[in-house]
Amino acid sequence: REVAGGDTNPFALAGPAASASASGDGDGDGSSNWHASAALEGRARLRWKQVCTDLKASDAEIARLARESEQLEARGSAHGEGSRRLKEVIRGLEVDLRSCPQVVSHRDQLARKTATLQQELDGLRQRALALQADQPAGGAGSSWSFVSSPPGGSFTMARDVPGDATCVDRIRGCAVM
């Protein structure tokens, strides 16, 4: 900031009083005014330097706080994105939880069906063993074997006898074909 005569100090004395004081012109009382003005100017210069120093420190603090603010905003943005993803996961889990009773029911139904099929298989194995034990020792030309059908189908028992008679239906009993 320029003040009087190109000086950048706003507290510098300007005008005719300054030139008169500086030259020492005037009455005898002017000397004491000059000393008072010089002391005042010295204090003003010191205060001006202190204000400039404080201003630089404030600028540095403002720059540091701006950087810190940007970092915190970036972290906040990242946390916000993480929070959004977690909310989506929670929504998905809530949907899964709503369908949980149906899934549990289906699982239990499959477990019961598996247990029933296992019992039937065990029964058929025992029946096959009993039938093999009842066969004559000389082997009258027949043998038993289990033939499994595709998954989800039933078990069939084939018996090699003349005419290829087979037992097919596991639920309604054995029908010779």
CSV table of C-alpha atoms in Angstrom, one decimal:
chain,number,residue,atom,x,y,z
A,1,ARG,CA,0.0,0.0,0.0
A,2,GLU,CA,1.5,3.3,-0.9
A,3,VAL,CA,0.9,6.2,1.3
A,4,ALA,CA,2.6,9.6,0.9
A,5,GLY,CA,5.5,9.9,-1.5
A,6,GLY,CA,5.6,6.2,-2.5
A,7,ASP,CA,6.3,4.9,1.0
A,8,THR,CA,4.6,1.5,1.8
A,9,ASN,CA,4.4,2.2,5.5
A,10,PRO,CA,1.0,3.6,6.4
A,11,PHE,CA,2.4,5.0,9.6
A,12,ALA,CA,5.0,7.1,7.9
A,13,LEU,CA,4.6,10.8,8.5
A,14,ALA,CA,3.5,12.7,5.4
A,15,GLY,CA,2.8,16.3,4.4
A,16,PRO,CA,4.4,19.6,5.5
A,17,ALA,CA,4.5,18.8,9.2
A,18,ALA,CA,6.7,15.7,8.4
A,19,SER,CA,9.1,17.7,6.3
A,20,ALA,CA,9.2,20.5,8.9
A,21,SER,CA,9.8,18.0,11.6
A,22,ALA,CA,12.5,16.3,9.7
A,23,SER,CA,14.3,19.5,8.8
A,24,GLY,CA,14.2,20.8,12.3
A,25,ASP,CA,12.5,24.0,11.3
A,26,GLY,CA,10.0,25.7,13.5
A,27,ASP,CA,10.0,27.0,17.0
A,28,GLY,CA,11.9,25.6,19.9
A,29,ASP,CA,8.9,23.5,20.9
A,30,GLY,CA,9.1,21.7,17.5
A,31,SER,CA,12.1,19.6,18.8
A,32,SER,CA,10.0,18.0,21.5
A,33,ASN,CA,7.2,17.3,19.0
A,34,TRP,CA,9.8,15.8,16.7
A,35,HIS,CA,11.0,13.5,19.4
A,36,ALA,CA,7.4,12.5,20.3
A,37,SER,CA,6.7,11.9,16.7
A,38,ALA,CA,9.8,9.8,16.2
A,39,ALA,CA,8.9,7.7,19.3
A,40,LEU,CA,5.4,7.3,18.0
A,41,GLU,CA,6.7,6.4,14.6
A,42,GLY,CA,9.1,3.8,16.1
A,43,ARG,CA,6.2,2.2,18.1
A,44,ALA,CA,4.1,2.2,15.0
A,45,ARG,CA,6.8,0.5,12.9
A,46,LEU,CA,7.2,-2.2,15.6
A,47,ARG,CA,3.5,-2.7,15.7
A,48,TRP,CA,3.3,-2.8,11.9
A,49,LYS,CA,6.1,-5.5,11.8
A,50,GLN,CA,4.2,-7.5,14.5
A,51,VAL,CA,0.9,-7.2,12.4
A,52,CYS,CA,2.7,-8.4,9.3
A,53,THR,CA,4.3,-11.3,11.2
A,54,ASP,CA,0.9,-12.2,12.7
A,55,LEU,CA,-0.7,-12.0,9.2
A,56,LYS,CA,2.0,-14.4,7.7
A,57,ALA,CA,1.4,-16.8,10.6
A,58,SER,CA,-2.4,-16.6,10.0
A,59,ASP,CA,-1.9,-17.3,6.3
A,60,ALA,CA,0.2,-20.3,7.1
A,61,GLU,CA,-2.4,-21.5,9.6
A,62,ILE,CA,-5.2,-21.0,7.1
A,63,ALA,CA,-3.2,-23.0,4.4
A,64,ARG,CA,-2.6,-25.8,6.9
A,65,LEU,CA,-6.3,-25.9,7.9
A,66,ALA,CA,-7.3,-25.9,4.3
A,67,ARG,CA,-5.1,-29.0,3.6
A,68,GLU,CA,-6.5,-30.7,6.7
A,69,SER,CA,-10.0,-29.9,5.6
A,70,GLU,CA,-9.4,-31.4,2.2
A,71,GLN,CA,-8.0,-34.5,3.8
A,72,LEU,CA,-10.9,-34.8,6.2
A,73,GLU,CA,-13.4,-34.3,3.3
A,74,ALA,CA,-11.6,-37.1,1.4
A,75,ARG,CA,-11.8,-39.4,4.4
A,76,GLY,CA,-15.4,-38.5,4.9
A,77,SER,CA,-16.2,-39.3,1.3
A,78,ALA,CA,-14.5,-42.7,1.6
A,79,HIS,CA,-16.4,-43.4,4.8
A,80,GLY,CA,-19.6,-42.3,3.1
A,81,GLU,CA,-19.0,-44.7,0.2
A,82,GLY,CA,-18.2,-47.5,2.7
A,83,SER,CA,-21.4,-46.7,4.6
A,84,ARG,CA,-23.4,-46.8,1.3
A,85,ARG,CA,-22.0,-50.3,0.4
A,86,LEU,CA,-22.8,-51.6,3.9
A,87,LYS,CA,-26.4,-50.3,3.7
A,88,GLU,CA,-26.7,-52.2,0.4
A,89,VAL,CA,-25.4,-55.4,2.0
A,90,ILE,CA,-27.8,-54.9,4.9
A,91,ARG,CA,-30.7,-54.5,2.5
A,92,GLY,CA,-29.7,-57.8,0.8
A,93,LEU,CA,-29.4,-59.6,4.1
A,94,GLU,CA,-32.8,-58.3,5.1
A,95,VAL,CA,-34.3,-59.7,1.9
A,96,ASP,CA,-32.6,-63.0,2.5
A,97,LEU,CA,-33.9,-63.0,6.1
A,98,ARG,CA,-37.4,-62.5,4.9
A,99,SER,CA,-37.1,-65.6,2.7
A,100,CYS,CA,-35.4,-67.5,5.4
A,101,PRO,CA,-38.6,-69.4,6.7
A,102,GLN,CA,-39.2,-70.7,3.1
A,103,VAL,CA,-35.6,-71.8,2.8
A,104,VAL,CA,-35.6,-73.5,6.2
A,105,SER,CA,-38.9,-75.2,5.4
A,106,HIS,CA,-37.5,-76.5,2.1
A,107,ARG,CA,-34.3,-77.7,3.8
A,108,ASP,CA,-36.3,-79.5,6.4
A,109,GLN,CA,-38.5,-81.1,3.7
A,110,LEU,CA,-35.4,-82.3,1.8
A,111,ALA,CA,-33.9,-83.7,5.1
A,112,ARG,CA,-37.1,-85.7,5.8
A,113,LYS,CA,-37.2,-87.0,2.2
A,114,THR,CA,-33.6,-88.0,2.4
A,115,ALA,CA,-34.2,-89.8,5.6
A,116,THR,CA,-37.2,-91.6,4.1
A,117,LEU,CA,-35.2,-92.6,1.0
A,118,GLN,CA,-32.3,-93.8,3.2
A,119,GLN,CA,-34.7,-96.0,5.2
A,120,GLU,CA,-36.2,-97.4,2.0
A,121,LEU,CA,-32.7,-98.1,0.7
A,122,ASP,CA,-31.7,-99.9,3.9
A,123,GLY,CA,-35.0,-101.9,3.8
A,124,LEU,CA,-34.3,-102.9,0.2
A,125,ARG,CA,-30.8,-104.0,1.0
A,126,GLN,CA,-32.0,-106.1,3.9
A,127,ARG,CA,-34.7,-107.6,1.6
A,128,ALA,CA,-32.1,-108.4,-1.0
A,129,LEU,CA,-29.8,-110.0,1.5
A,130,ALA,CA,-32.8,-112.1,2.8
A,131,LEU,CA,-33.7,-113.2,-0.7
A,132,GLN,CA,-30.1,-114.1,-1.5
A,133,ALA,CA,-30.0,-116.1,1.7
A,134,ASP,CA,-33.2,-118.0,0.7
A,135,GLN,CA,-31.7,-119.1,-2.6
A,136,PRO,CA,-30.7,-122.7,-3.0
A,137,ALA,CA,-27.0,-123.2,-2.6
A,138,GLY,CA,-26.6,-124.6,-6.1
A,139,GLY,CA,-27.8,-121.4,-7.7
A,140,ALA,CA,-30.9,-122.3,-9.7
A,141,GLY,CA,-30.0,-119.8,-12.3
A,142,SER,CA,-31.1,-116.5,-10.7
A,143,SER,CA,-29.2,-113.7,-9.1
A,144,TRP,CA,-30.2,-110.3,-7.6
A,145,SER,CA,-28.6,-107.0,-8.1
A,146,PHE,CA,-29.5,-103.3,-7.5
A,147,VAL,CA,-29.7,-101.0,-10.4
A,148,SER,CA,-30.0,-97.4,-9.5
A,149,SER,CA,-31.9,-95.0,-11.7
A,150,PRO,CA,-31.1,-91.4,-12.4
A,151,PRO,CA,-31.2,-88.9,-9.4
A,152,GLY,CA,-34.6,-88.3,-8.1
A,153,GLY,CA,-35.9,-91.6,-9.6
A,154,SER,CA,-36.6,-94.8,-7.7
A,155,PHE,CA,-34.4,-97.9,-7.2
A,156,THR,CA,-35.1,-101.0,-9.3
A,157,MET,CA,-34.2,-104.5,-8.6
A,158,ALA,CA,-33.4,-106.7,-11.5
A,159,ARG,CA,-33.7,-110.5,-11.3
A,160,ASP,CA,-32.1,-112.7,-13.9
A,161,VAL,CA,-34.6,-115.5,-14.5
A,162,PRO,CA,-35.8,-117.1,-17.7
A,163,GLY,CA,-38.0,-114.5,-19.5
A,164,ASP,CA,-36.2,-111.6,-17.8
A,165,ALA,CA,-38.8,-110.8,-15.2
A,166,THR,CA,-37.9,-107.6,-13.2
A,167,CYS,CA,-39.2,-105.8,-10.2
A,168,VAL,CA,-39.7,-102.2,-11.0
A,169,ASP,CA,-42.1,-100.2,-8.8
A,170,ARG,CA,-40.7,-99.6,-5.3
A,171,ILE,CA,-43.8,-97.9,-3.8
A,172,ARG,CA,-46.6,-100.2,-4.9
A,173,GLY,CA,-44.7,-103.4,-4.6
A,174,CYS,CA,-43.0,-105.6,-7.1
A,175,ALA,CA,-44.6,-106.4,-10.4
A,176,VAL,CA,-43.0,-109.1,-12.5
A,177,MET,CA,-42.6,-108.0,-16.1
